[in-house]
C-alpha positions as semicolon CSV with decimal commas, in nm:
position;residue;x (nm);y (nm);z (nm)
1;M;-3,438;3,459;-1,680
2;P;-3,409;3,281;-1,345
3;I;-3,393;3,497;-1,030
4;R;-3,073;3,409;-0,842
5;P;-3,001;3,692;-0,598
6;H;-2,641;3,728;-0,489
7;F;-2,375;3,988;-0,414
8;G;-2,108;4,046;-0,679
9;V;-1,851;4,178;-0,432
10;I;-1,775;4,008;-0,100
11;G;-1,447;4,037;0,080
12;L;-1,242;4,121;0,384
13;A;-0,976;4,389;0,420
14;P;-0,632;4,277;0,302
15;K;-0,323;4,342;0,513
16;E;-0,187;4,588;0,253
17;A;-0,246;4,954;0,344
18;D;-0,403;5,235;0,140
19;M;-0,680;5,203;-0,118
20;V;-0,740;4,853;-0,254
21;D;-0,901;4,777;-0,592
22;S;-1,164;4,501;-0,563
23;I;-1,198;4,444;-0,939
24;P;-0,941;4,172;-0,964
25;P;-1,032;3,943;-0,672
26;S;-0,755;3,882;-0,422
27;Y;-0,682;3,636;-0,145
28;T;-0,942;3,810;0,075
29;G;-1,222;3,817;-0,188
30;G;-1,341;4,105;-0,401
31;N;-1,532;4,108;-0,730
32;I;-1,637;3,742;-0,750
33;D;-1,967;3,773;-0,945
34;N;-2,067;3,410;-0,899
35;W;-2,440;3,335;-0,882
36;R;-2,367;3,010;-0,697
37;I;-2,262;3,214;-0,393
38;G;-2,614;3,309;-0,286
39;K;-2,854;3,201;-0,013
40;G;-2,713;2,909;0,185
41;A;-2,358;2,932;0,047
42;T;-2,054;2,941;0,275
43;L;-1,736;3,135;0,197
44;F;-1,403;3,098;0,372
45;Y;-1,164;3,393;0,346
46;P;-0,853;3,448;0,554
47;V;-0,877;3,730;0,808
48;A;-0,576;3,953;0,741
49;V;-0,654;4,246;0,976
50;K;-0,802;4,272;1,323
51;G;-1,181;4,266;1,300
52;G;-1,187;4,136;0,941
53;L;-1,366;4,448;0,805
54;L;-1,623;4,268;0,586
55;S;-1,740;4,449;0,273
56;V;-2,044;4,338;0,069
57;G;-2,195;4,507;-0,236
58;D;-2,288;4,500;-0,605
59;P;-2,620;4,311;-0,562
60;H;-2,753;4,115;-0,859
61;A;-3,098;3,966;-0,917
62;S;-2,955;3,721;-1,170
63;Q;-2,637;3,658;-1,367
64;G;-2,486;3,397;-1,594
65;D;-2,140;3,251;-1,553
66;S;-1,900;3,542;-1,489
67;D;-1,910;3,894;-1,633
68;P;-1,784;3,860;-1,993
69;A;-2,004;4,143;-2,125
70;V;-2,005;4,341;-1,797
71;R;-2,386;4,349;-1,815
72;P;-2,532;4,158;-1,517
73;S;-2,896;4,207;-1,419
74;S;-2,849;4,429;-1,117
75;A;-3,083;4,467;-0,822
76;R;-3,144;4,818;-0,700
């Protein structure tokens, strides 16, 4: 299995108030689980609130294309 470290969740705060679910990605990012977005990649998300409020998490050591079985190889 190739090692392709990346974060599964990357996003900015949306303009909508209250709690926001990141599982379906939205216009400001969220659960993207794409191994191609690793070291050297560039993402462009719209900034919807002052300061952007970047959130990054769900690190993976490797993953195939998407999350069909919801079983990525996670990094802890």
